[in-house]
Short mmCIF file of N, CA and C in Angstrom, two decimals:
data_model
loop_
_atom_site.label_atom_id
_atom_site.label_comp_id
_atom_site.label_asym_id
_atom_site.label_seq_id
_atom_site.Cartn_x
_atom_site.Cartn_y
_atom_site.Cartn_z
N MET A 1 11.54 37.61 52.57
CA MET A 1 13.19 36.82 52.24
C MET A 1 12.71 35.59 51.82
N ILE A 2 11.71 35.85 50.37
CA ILE A 2 11.56 34.13 50.37
C ILE A 2 11.90 32.69 50.23
N ASP A 3 10.95 31.61 50.65
CA ASP A 3 10.70 30.85 51.19
C ASP A 3 12.06 29.88 49.56
N LYS A 4 13.42 29.04 49.94
CA LYS A 4 13.46 28.85 48.65
C LYS A 4 13.10 27.10 48.32
N THR A 5 12.78 26.35 49.38
CA THR A 5 11.99 25.22 50.24
C THR A 5 10.97 25.47 48.71
N LYS A 6 10.06 26.35 48.48
CA LYS A 6 8.98 26.29 47.95
C LYS A 6 9.18 26.84 47.05
N MET A 7 10.24 28.15 46.21
CA MET A 7 10.88 28.05 44.95
C MET A 7 10.73 26.54 44.46
N GLU A 8 11.86 26.50 45.26
CA GLU A 8 12.21 24.37 44.79
C GLU A 8 11.08 23.67 44.22
N GLU A 9 9.89 23.77 44.99
CA GLU A 9 8.87 22.76 45.08
C GLU A 9 8.13 23.26 43.91
N SER A 10 8.51 24.51 43.62
CA SER A 10 6.90 25.02 42.97
C SER A 10 7.45 25.28 41.72
N SER A 11 8.83 24.67 41.08
CA SER A 11 9.12 24.10 39.62
C SER A 11 9.45 23.46 39.20
N ILE A 12 9.11 23.97 37.88
CA ILE A 12 9.13 21.95 37.05
C ILE A 12 10.47 21.83 36.95
N LYS A 13 10.52 20.19 37.03
CA LYS A 13 11.39 19.66 36.73
C LYS A 13 12.81 19.64 35.67
N PRO A 14 13.50 19.73 34.97
CA PRO A 14 14.19 18.95 33.67
C PRO A 14 13.23 17.93 33.54
N GLU A 15 12.88 16.80 34.03
CA GLU A 15 13.47 14.72 33.10
C GLU A 15 11.47 14.87 33.27
N VAL A 16 10.50 16.56 33.66
CA VAL A 16 9.47 16.04 33.36
C VAL A 16 8.64 17.41 32.51
N VAL A 17 9.89 18.74 32.02
CA VAL A 17 9.40 18.18 30.97
C VAL A 17 9.89 17.71 29.73
N ILE A 18 11.08 16.82 29.94
CA ILE A 18 11.68 16.09 28.60
C ILE A 18 10.54 14.99 28.47
N GLY A 19 9.98 14.55 29.47
CA GLY A 19 9.02 13.50 29.73
C GLY A 19 7.60 14.17 28.62
N ILE A 20 6.97 15.41 28.67
CA ILE A 20 6.46 15.89 27.73
C ILE A 20 7.16 15.31 25.94
N ILE A 21 7.44 16.88 26.30
CA ILE A 21 9.00 16.81 25.35
C ILE A 21 8.71 15.41 24.20
N ASN A 22 8.83 14.10 24.73
CA ASN A 22 9.12 13.43 24.01
C ASN A 22 7.67 13.28 24.48
N LEU A 23 7.04 12.89 24.55
CA LEU A 23 5.22 12.65 24.17
C LEU A 23 4.45 12.96 22.84
N VAL A 24 5.19 14.65 23.25
CA VAL A 24 4.65 15.35 22.10
C VAL A 24 5.35 14.50 20.25
N ILE A 25 6.25 14.69 21.40
CA ILE A 25 7.61 13.82 19.72
C ILE A 25 6.51 12.84 18.95
N LEU A 26 6.44 11.26 20.23
CA LEU A 26 5.81 9.76 20.13
C LEU A 26 4.37 10.73 19.55
N LEU A 27 3.08 11.81 19.98
CA LEU A 27 2.00 11.87 18.82
C LEU A 27 1.73 12.13 17.67
N ILE A 28 2.42 12.39 17.63
CA ILE A 28 2.87 14.16 16.29
C ILE A 28 4.02 12.58 15.49
N THR A 29 4.47 11.98 15.81
CA THR A 29 4.84 10.13 14.74
C THR A 29 4.04 9.60 14.72
N ALA A 30 3.36 9.72 15.79
CA ALA A 30 1.56 8.69 15.31
C ALA A 30 1.04 8.77 14.49
N VAL A 31 0.72 9.87 15.09
CA VAL A 31 -0.29 11.10 13.27
C VAL A 31 -0.31 10.29 11.94
N ALA A 32 1.36 11.89 12.43
CA ALA A 32 1.86 11.56 10.90
C ALA A 32 2.58 9.68 9.96
N ALA A 33 2.64 8.82 11.05
CA ALA A 33 2.04 6.88 10.79
C ALA A 33 0.70 6.67 9.66
N PHE A 34 -0.03 7.14 10.78
CA PHE A 34 -2.14 7.10 10.14
C PHE A 34 -2.06 7.96 9.02
N ILE A 35 -1.42 9.49 9.25
CA ILE A 35 -2.08 10.01 7.88
C ILE A 35 -1.42 9.79 7.15
N ALA A 36 0.63 8.80 7.17
CA ALA A 36 0.96 8.24 5.18
C ALA A 36 0.34 7.04 5.34
N ILE A 37 0.26 5.64 6.47
CA ILE A 37 -0.52 5.24 5.95
C ILE A 37 -2.23 5.06 5.12
N GLY A 38 -2.43 6.20 6.35
CA GLY A 38 -4.05 6.16 5.17
C GLY A 38 -3.91 6.98 4.17
N ILE A 39 -2.51 7.74 3.18
CA ILE A 39 -2.91 7.44 1.29
C ILE A 39 -2.14 7.07 0.56
N ASN A 40 -1.27 6.13 1.66
CA ASN A 40 -1.22 4.25 0.46
C ASN A 40 -1.55 4.11 0.67
N GLN A 41 -2.81 4.31 1.80
CA GLN A 41 -4.46 2.98 1.17
C GLN A 41 -4.65 3.53 -0.18
N ALA A 42 -4.98 5.00 0.46
CA ALA A 42 -5.73 5.33 -1.26
C ALA A 42 -5.43 4.83 -2.38
N ILE A 43 -3.53 5.26 -2.07
CA ILE A 43 -2.73 5.73 -3.05
C ILE A 43 -3.27 3.34 -4.02
N ASN A 44 -2.98 2.61 -2.64
CA ASN A 44 -2.41 1.47 -3.45
C ASN A 44 -4.39 0.72 -3.67
N ARG A 45 -5.53 0.98 -3.69
CA ARG A 45 -6.82 1.25 -3.79
C ARG A 45 -7.12 2.04 -6.00
N LYS A 46 -6.05 2.90 -5.38
CA LYS A 46 -6.89 2.87 -6.66
C LYS A 46 -5.77 2.54 -8.14
N ARG A 47 -4.38 2.36 -7.52
CA ARG A 47 -3.37 1.32 -8.60
C ARG A 47 -4.74 0.59 -8.51
N ALA A 48 -4.48 -0.65 -7.62
CA ALA A 48 -5.54 -1.85 -7.65
C ALA A 48 -7.55 -1.88 -8.79
N THR A 49 -7.92 -0.75 -8.60
CA THR A 49 -9.00 -0.44 -9.73
C THR A 49 -8.56 -0.57 -11.33
N VAL A 50 -7.67 0.54 -11.61
CA VAL A 50 -7.43 0.69 -13.22
C VAL A 50 -6.38 -0.35 -13.58
N GLU A 51 -5.27 -1.47 -12.73
CA GLU A 51 -5.31 -2.83 -12.84
C GLU A 51 -6.71 -3.45 -13.91
N MET A 52 -7.32 -4.05 -11.91
CA MET A 52 -8.44 -4.48 -12.45
C MET A 52 -9.26 -3.88 -13.80
N VAL A 53 -8.83 -2.56 -14.39
CA VAL A 53 -10.54 -2.40 -15.35
C VAL A 53 -8.98 -2.64 -15.99
N LEU A 54 -7.69 -2.47 -16.61
CA LEU A 54 -6.55 -3.08 -17.11
C LEU A 54 -6.93 -4.55 -17.25
N ASN A 55 -7.08 -5.21 -16.97
CA ASN A 55 -7.28 -6.63 -16.74
C ASN A 55 -8.86 -6.59 -17.64
N HIS A 56 -9.69 -6.45 -16.40
CA HIS A 56 -11.30 -6.50 -16.89
C HIS A 56 -11.09 -6.20 -18.64
N ASN A 57 -10.65 -5.47 -19.04
CA ASN A 57 -10.67 -5.38 -20.42
C ASN A 57 -10.16 -5.74 -21.89
N GLN A 58 -8.37 -6.83 -20.85
CA GLN A 58 -8.35 -7.22 -22.22
C GLN A 58 -8.20 -8.60 -21.43
N ASN A 59 -9.51 -9.32 -21.09
CA ASN A 59 -9.92 -10.48 -20.52
C ASN A 59 -10.12 -11.48 -21.84
N ALA A 60 -9.58 -11.38 -22.42
CA ALA A 60 -10.43 -11.86 -23.79
C ALA A 60 -11.62 -12.95 -23.85
N GLN A 61 -11.44 -13.78 -22.37
CA GLN A 61 -12.67 -14.31 -22.54
C GLN A 61 -14.19 -14.25 -22.13
N LEU A 62 -13.78 -12.61 -21.55
CA LEU A 62 -14.50 -11.45 -20.72
C LEU A 62 -14.54 -10.91 -22.40
N GLN A 63 -13.87 -10.96 -22.66
CA GLN A 63 -14.32 -10.39 -24.34
C GLN A 63 -15.38 -11.23 -24.83
N GLU A 64 -15.22 -12.33 -25.07
CA GLU A 64 -15.88 -12.96 -26.13
C GLU A 64 -16.97 -12.81 -25.47
N ALA A 65 -17.01 -13.38 -24.05
CA ALA A 65 -18.19 -12.72 -23.57
C ALA A 65 -19.48 -12.04 -24.30
N ASN A 66 -19.11 -10.63 -23.67
CA ASN A 66 -19.45 -9.84 -23.87
C ASN A 66 -19.70 -9.63 -25.47
N GLU A 67 -19.29 -10.05 -26.50
CA GLU A 67 -19.87 -10.44 -27.79
C GLU A 67 -20.53 -11.04 -28.02
N ALA A 68 -20.57 -12.24 -26.96
CA ALA A 68 -21.53 -12.19 -27.12
C ALA A 68 -23.28 -13.09 -26.71
N ILE A 69 -23.16 -12.18 -25.92
CA ILE A 69 -24.52 -10.98 -25.43
C ILE A 69 -24.27 -9.73 -26.01
N ASN A 70 -23.77 -9.17 -26.76
CA ASN A 70 -24.23 -8.63 -27.46
C ASN A 70 -25.00 -7.83 -28.51
N GLU A 71 -25.72 -8.80 -29.30
CA GLU A 71 -26.21 -8.88 -29.99
C GLU A 71 -27.42 -9.75 -29.48
N LEU A 72 -27.66 -10.37 -28.50
CA LEU A 72 -28.42 -10.83 -26.79
C LEU A 72 -29.24 -8.75 -26.93
N LEU A 73 -28.24 -8.10 -26.22
CA LEU A 73 -28.75 -7.09 -26.15
C LEU A 73 -29.52 -6.04 -27.15
N HIS A 74 -29.88 -5.89 -27.99
CA HIS A 74 -30.45 -5.93 -28.30
C HIS A 74 -31.19 -6.46 -29.68
N SER A 75 -31.30 -7.14 -29.04
CA SER A 75 -32.68 -8.26 -29.75
C SER A 75 -33.82 -8.39 -29.03
N GLN A 76 -33.06 -8.46 -27.60
CA GLN A 76 -34.60 -7.71 -26.72
C GLN A 76 -34.28 -9.00 -26.28
N GLN A 77 -33.88 -10.37 -26.40
CA GLN A 77 -34.12 -11.96 -25.41
C GLN A 77 -33.33 -12.09 -24.51
N ILE A 78 -33.00 -10.80 -24.01
CA ILE A 78 -31.93 -11.25 -23.12
C ILE A 78 -32.29 -12.49 -21.91
N THR A 79 -33.56 -11.72 -21.85
CA THR A 79 -34.67 -12.82 -20.82
C THR A 79 -35.04 -14.43 -20.74
N SER A 80 -35.22 -14.53 -21.60
CA SER A 80 -35.26 -16.23 -22.19
C SER A 80 -34.36 -15.82 -22.34
N LEU A 81 -33.10 -15.79 -22.08
CA LEU A 81 -31.85 -17.40 -20.70
C LEU A 81 -32.38 -17.71 -19.81
N SER A 82 -33.17 -16.87 -18.52
CA SER A 82 -33.26 -17.20 -18.02
C SER A 82 -34.16 -18.39 -17.91
N ALA A 83 -34.82 -19.16 -18.69
CA ALA A 83 -36.10 -20.29 -18.74
C ALA A 83 -35.06 -21.40 -18.44
N ASN A 84 -35.42 -22.43 -17.83
CA ASN A 84 -34.04 -23.98 -16.79
C ASN A 84 -33.91 -24.01 -18.09
N ASP A 85 -34.72 -24.65 -19.91
CA ASP A 85 -34.22 -24.86 -20.84
C ASP A 85 -32.72 -24.30 -22.00
N LYS A 86 -33.15 -22.85 -21.37
CA LYS A 86 -31.39 -22.97 -21.74
C LYS A 86 -30.04 -22.79 -20.99
N LYS A 87 -30.67 -23.18 -19.09
CA LYS A 87 -29.28 -23.10 -18.37
C LYS A 87 -27.88 -23.83 -18.72
N ASP A 88 -28.26 -24.69 -20.04
CA ASP A 88 -26.89 -24.86 -20.36
C ASP A 88 -26.37 -23.78 -21.96
N SER A 89 -27.16 -22.50 -22.12
CA SER A 89 -27.38 -22.18 -24.02
C SER A 89 -25.43 -21.23 -23.07
N PRO A 90 -24.38 -21.64 -24.73
CA PRO A 90 -23.06 -20.70 -24.63
C PRO A 90 -23.90 -19.31 -24.07
N GLU A 91 -24.72 -18.47 -25.09
CA GLU A 91 -24.97 -16.42 -23.96
C GLU A 91 -25.25 -16.57 -22.96
N ARG A 92 -26.42 -18.16 -22.48
CA ARG A 92 -26.44 -17.48 -21.07
C ARG A 92 -24.56 -18.03 -19.89
N LYS A 93 -24.16 -18.72 -20.94
CA LYS A 93 -23.02 -19.25 -20.15
C LYS A 93 -21.95 -17.83 -20.28
N ALA A 94 -22.24 -16.93 -21.50
CA ALA A 94 -21.65 -15.93 -21.68
C ALA A 94 -22.32 -15.34 -20.97
N LEU A 95 -23.25 -13.78 -20.48
CA LEU A 95 -24.03 -13.97 -19.35
C LEU A 95 -23.96 -13.86 -18.89
N LEU A 96 -23.88 -14.12 -17.71
CA LEU A 96 -23.61 -14.38 -16.39
C LEU A 96 -21.88 -14.95 -16.13
N LYS A 97 -21.21 -14.90 -17.82
CA LYS A 97 -19.29 -14.97 -17.11
C LYS A 97 -19.31 -13.27 -16.85
N VAL A 98 -20.06 -12.69 -17.40
CA VAL A 98 -19.92 -10.43 -17.24
C VAL A 98 -20.86 -10.33 -16.35
N LEU A 99 -21.71 -11.26 -15.66
CA LEU A 99 -22.89 -10.87 -14.60
C LEU A 99 -21.07 -10.92 -13.01
N ASN A 100 -20.84 -12.49 -13.33
CA ASN A 100 -20.15 -12.70 -12.21
C ASN A 100 -19.74 -11.63 -12.34
N ALA A 101 -18.43 -10.47 -13.70
CA ALA A 101 -16.83 -9.89 -13.29
C ALA A 101 -17.33 -8.23 -12.97
N TYR A 102 -19.28 -7.97 -13.32
CA TYR A 102 -19.78 -6.97 -12.67
C TYR A 102 -19.75 -7.31 -11.24
N GLU A 103 -19.41 -8.47 -11.27
CA GLU A 103 -20.71 -8.99 -9.53
C GLU A 103 -19.12 -8.90 -7.91
N PHE A 104 -18.09 -9.09 -9.13
CA PHE A 104 -16.54 -9.18 -8.48
C PHE A 104 -16.01 -7.83 -8.30
N ILE A 105 -16.40 -6.19 -9.28
CA ILE A 105 -15.85 -5.86 -8.92
C ILE A 105 -17.12 -5.14 -8.91
N ALA A 106 -18.31 -4.58 -8.03
CA ALA A 106 -18.97 -4.03 -7.29
C ALA A 106 -18.61 -4.68 -6.25
N ASN A 107 -18.37 -5.83 -5.82
CA ASN A 107 -18.21 -6.71 -3.92
C ASN A 107 -17.02 -5.48 -3.78
N GLY A 108 -15.73 -5.63 -4.58
CA GLY A 108 -14.90 -5.76 -4.29
C GLY A 108 -14.66 -3.80 -3.97
N ILE A 109 -15.13 -3.05 -5.71
CA ILE A 109 -16.13 -1.49 -4.39
C ILE A 109 -16.84 -1.11 -2.76
N LYS A 110 -17.57 -1.38 -2.69
CA LYS A 110 -17.99 -2.01 -1.42
C LYS A 110 -16.80 -1.92 -0.18
N GLU A 111 -16.68 -3.20 0.13
CA GLU A 111 -15.52 -3.23 1.07
C GLU A 111 -13.71 -2.76 1.25
N GLY A 112 -14.30 -1.86 -0.17
CA GLY A 112 -13.89 -0.95 -0.61
C GLY A 112 -12.03 -1.43 -1.34
N VAL A 113 -11.55 -2.75 -1.56
CA VAL A 113 -10.40 -2.41 -2.03
C VAL A 113 -10.36 -1.64 -3.25
N PHE A 114 -11.40 -1.56 -4.08
CA PHE A 114 -11.45 -1.19 -5.36
C PHE A 114 -11.57 0.44 -4.83
N ASP A 115 -11.29 1.81 -5.85
CA ASP A 115 -11.84 3.08 -5.12
C ASP A 115 -13.43 3.51 -6.54
N LYS A 116 -14.66 3.32 -5.57
CA LYS A 116 -15.83 3.94 -6.34
C LYS A 116 -15.55 5.03 -6.81
N GLN A 117 -14.91 6.13 -6.42
CA GLN A 117 -15.24 7.58 -7.62
C GLN A 117 -14.44 7.40 -8.70
N LEU A 118 -13.16 6.18 -8.50
CA LEU A 118 -12.01 6.49 -9.63
C LEU A 118 -12.87 5.64 -11.22
N TYR A 119 -13.17 4.22 -10.51
CA TYR A 119 -14.14 3.65 -11.71
C TYR A 119 -15.25 4.09 -11.80
N LYS A 120 -15.19 5.14 -10.52
CA LYS A 120 -17.37 6.10 -11.12
C LYS A 120 -16.65 6.62 -12.62
N ARG A 121 -16.23 7.54 -12.75
CA ARG A 121 -15.57 8.20 -13.72
C ARG A 121 -14.68 7.39 -15.36
N MET A 122 -14.48 6.37 -14.77
CA MET A 122 -14.16 5.08 -15.90
C MET A 122 -15.11 4.44 -16.14
N GLN A 123 -15.53 4.10 -15.84
CA GLN A 123 -16.67 2.25 -16.58
C GLN A 123 -17.98 3.47 -15.65
N TYR A 124 -18.54 5.24 -15.61
CA TYR A 124 -21.07 5.28 -15.14
C TYR A 124 -21.35 4.34 -15.79
N GLY A 125 -20.43 4.58 -17.71
CA GLY A 125 -21.80 4.39 -18.60
C GLY A 125 -22.07 3.10 -19.31
N THR A 126 -21.12 2.56 -19.59
CA THR A 126 -21.01 0.73 -18.70
C THR A 126 -22.15 0.43 -18.40
N VAL A 127 -20.97 0.36 -17.53
CA VAL A 127 -22.13 0.45 -15.66
C VAL A 127 -23.28 0.05 -15.93
N VAL A 128 -24.06 1.97 -16.45
CA VAL A 128 -24.97 2.39 -16.11
C VAL A 128 -25.93 1.42 -16.97
N ARG A 129 -25.60 1.23 -18.41
CA ARG A 129 -25.96 0.41 -19.94
C ARG A 129 -26.09 -0.86 -18.87
N ASP A 130 -25.21 -1.46 -18.64
CA ASP A 130 -25.24 -2.83 -19.30
C ASP A 130 -26.91 -3.34 -17.78
N TRP A 131 -26.11 -2.26 -16.42
CA TRP A 131 -27.22 -2.83 -15.44
C TRP A 131 -28.65 -2.60 -15.87
N GLU A 132 -29.54 -1.69 -16.95
CA GLU A 132 -30.33 -1.72 -17.50
C GLU A 132 -29.99 -2.63 -18.36
N ALA A 133 -29.17 -3.29 -18.99
CA ALA A 133 -30.26 -4.52 -19.94
C ALA A 133 -29.88 -5.84 -19.39
N PHE A 134 -29.86 -5.61 -18.70
CA PHE A 134 -29.65 -7.16 -18.24
C PHE A 134 -30.21 -8.02 -16.74
N ALA A 135 -30.81 -6.15 -16.27
CA ALA A 135 -31.72 -6.51 -14.74
C ALA A 135 -32.52 -6.93 -15.63
N PRO A 136 -33.66 -7.10 -16.24
CA PRO A 136 -34.06 -7.61 -16.31
C PRO A 136 -34.85 -9.83 -16.56
N PHE A 137 -33.48 -10.38 -17.46
CA PHE A 137 -32.18 -11.24 -16.92
C PHE A 137 -32.09 -11.77 -15.85
N VAL A 138 -31.61 -10.66 -15.25
CA VAL A 138 -31.74 -10.84 -13.03
C VAL A 138 -33.10 -10.97 -12.46
N MET A 139 -33.47 -10.36 -13.30
CA MET A 139 -34.54 -10.79 -11.67
C MET A 139 -36.29 -11.98 -12.30
N HIS A 140 -35.58 -11.85 -13.54
CA HIS A 140 -35.99 -12.90 -13.85
C HIS A 140 -34.99 -14.40 -13.75
N LEU A 141 -34.15 -14.41 -12.57
CA LEU A 141 -33.42 -14.97 -13.05
C LEU A 141 -33.72 -15.59 -11.58
N ARG A 142 -33.72 -14.51 -10.82
CA ARG A 142 -34.11 -14.17 -9.07
C ARG A 142 -35.22 -15.48 -8.48
N THR A 143 -35.67 -14.87 -9.82
CA THR A 143 -36.87 -15.85 -9.62
C THR A 143 -36.63 -17.00 -9.56
N GLN A 144 -36.47 -17.39 -11.22
CA GLN A 144 -36.47 -19.11 -10.75
C GLN A 144 -35.69 -20.01 -9.90
N VAL A 145 -34.20 -19.50 -9.50
CA VAL A 145 -34.33 -20.13 -8.83
C VAL A 145 -34.03 -19.29 -6.91
N GLN A 146 -34.83 -18.66 -7.09
CA GLN A 146 -34.84 -18.18 -5.61
C GLN A 146 -33.73 -18.03 -4.76
N ARG A 147 -33.33 -16.92 -5.57
CA ARG A 147 -32.40 -16.49 -4.52
C ARG A 147 -31.65 -15.22 -4.80
N PRO A 148 -32.62 -13.82 -4.00
CA PRO A 148 -32.73 -13.06 -3.89
C PRO A 148 -31.81 -11.93 -4.00
N THR A 149 -30.82 -12.52 -4.14
CA THR A 149 -29.76 -13.02 -3.38
C THR A 149 -28.19 -12.45 -5.60
N LEU A 150 -28.61 -13.40 -6.04
CA LEU A 150 -28.28 -12.65 -7.29
C LEU A 150 -27.64 -11.36 -7.36
N PHE A 151 -26.51 -11.70 -7.60
CA PHE A 151 -25.69 -10.36 -8.17
C PHE A 151 -26.73 -8.50 -8.13
N GLN A 152 -26.52 -9.35 -6.29
CA GLN A 152 -26.98 -7.87 -5.61
C GLN A 152 -25.62 -6.87 -5.59
N ASP A 153 -25.02 -7.41 -5.52
CA ASP A 153 -24.57 -5.53 -5.65
C ASP A 153 -23.45 -4.99 -6.56
N PHE A 154 -23.71 -5.60 -7.40
CA PHE A 154 -23.68 -5.09 -9.30
C PHE A 154 -24.87 -4.17 -9.32
N GLN A 155 -26.11 -4.70 -8.46
CA GLN A 155 -27.45 -3.82 -8.51
C GLN A 155 -27.09 -2.89 -7.76
N TRP A 156 -26.89 -3.38 -6.76
CA TRP A 156 -25.71 -1.55 -5.12
C TRP A 156 -24.94 -0.43 -6.64
N LEU A 157 -23.81 -1.45 -7.07
CA LEU A 157 -23.42 -0.37 -8.20
C LEU A 157 -23.75 0.71 -8.60
N TYR A 158 -25.45 0.06 -9.28
CA TYR A 158 -25.46 1.07 -10.29
C TYR A 158 -26.61 2.16 -9.43
N LYS A 159 -26.90 1.17 -8.23
CA LYS A 159 -27.55 1.59 -8.23
C LYS A 159 -27.00 3.38 -7.53
N GLU A 160 -25.97 3.27 -6.84
CA GLU A 160 -24.70 4.23 -5.76
C GLU A 160 -24.53 5.57 -8.00
N PHE A 161 -24.82 4.51 -8.78
CA PHE A 161 -24.15 5.92 -9.44
C PHE A 161 -25.27 6.46 -9.72
N LYS A 162 -26.37 5.98 -10.33
CA LYS A 162 -26.93 7.00 -10.44
C LYS A 162 -27.81 7.38 -9.14
N LYS A 163 -27.94 7.29 -8.32
CA LYS A 163 -28.28 8.39 -6.75
C LYS A 163 -27.55 9.49 -7.70
N GLN A 164 -25.53 10.38 -7.64
CA GLN A 164 -25.16 10.83 -7.98
C GLN A 164 -24.54 10.59 -9.85
N PRO A 165 -24.74 10.82 -10.48
CA PRO A 165 -24.95 10.79 -11.50
C PRO A 165 -23.07 11.55 -12.45
N LEU A 166 -22.39 10.70 -13.26
CA LEU A 166 -21.00 11.67 -14.16
C LEU A 166 -21.81 13.12 -14.26
N LYS A 167 -20.88 13.44 -13.36
CA LYS A 167 -20.86 15.31 -13.38
C LYS A 167 -20.18 15.38 -14.42
N CYS A 168 -20.63 16.66 -15.99
CA CYS A 168 -19.63 16.42 -17.47
C CYS A 168 -18.77 18.23 -15.90
N LEU A 169 -17.50 17.63 -17.21
CA LEU A 169 -16.70 18.80 -16.44
C LEU A 169 -16.26 19.77 -17.64
N HIS A 170 -16.78 19.84 -18.81
CA HIS A 170 -16.65 20.88 -20.17
C HIS A 170 -18.00 21.32 -19.72
N SER A 171 -17.67 22.29 -21.35
CA SER A 171 -18.68 23.28 -21.50
C SER A 171 -18.38 22.50 -22.33
N ASP A 172 -19.29 22.82 -23.86
CA ASP A 172 -19.69 22.33 -25.27
C ASP A 172 -19.91 24.01 -25.60
N ASN A 173 -19.65 25.21 -25.52
CA ASN A 173 -19.95 26.99 -25.32
C ASN A 173 -18.54 26.99 -26.40
#
């Protein structure tokens, strides 16, 4: 005959089963919440990136600064703006305004506020072109003012973009 007390001891009590089920439900809910938070953060990062690019493109002062330095870029006189006697020139102020805007964006990307891949798809050519044009000025300015960290995040962004260039999504065949 089977001992009834041994059978009762070996069976799982309903309270334990309910506790395990509650724990599993709690874990599933927590995982779902973390996934939802991650998705929401990614969406917000992309939204912030699009808004930043739109604001950047619609900023009248920044557009004026870009126009002011475009002539200098084509004339190859950009490095001369790093000289001390050009400190208060409108061209240098315009160039610094543009560089500061890029530094802000690059810092935001580095800190995860803006989405790097989305910004890359939207602005790759402009970032690469502008860093390559501005680099002589930046390098000379760094030595002039003895601040090797000037615009280092913009330079970092350029290097990141150049490491993995934008890929062509279509074929002209």
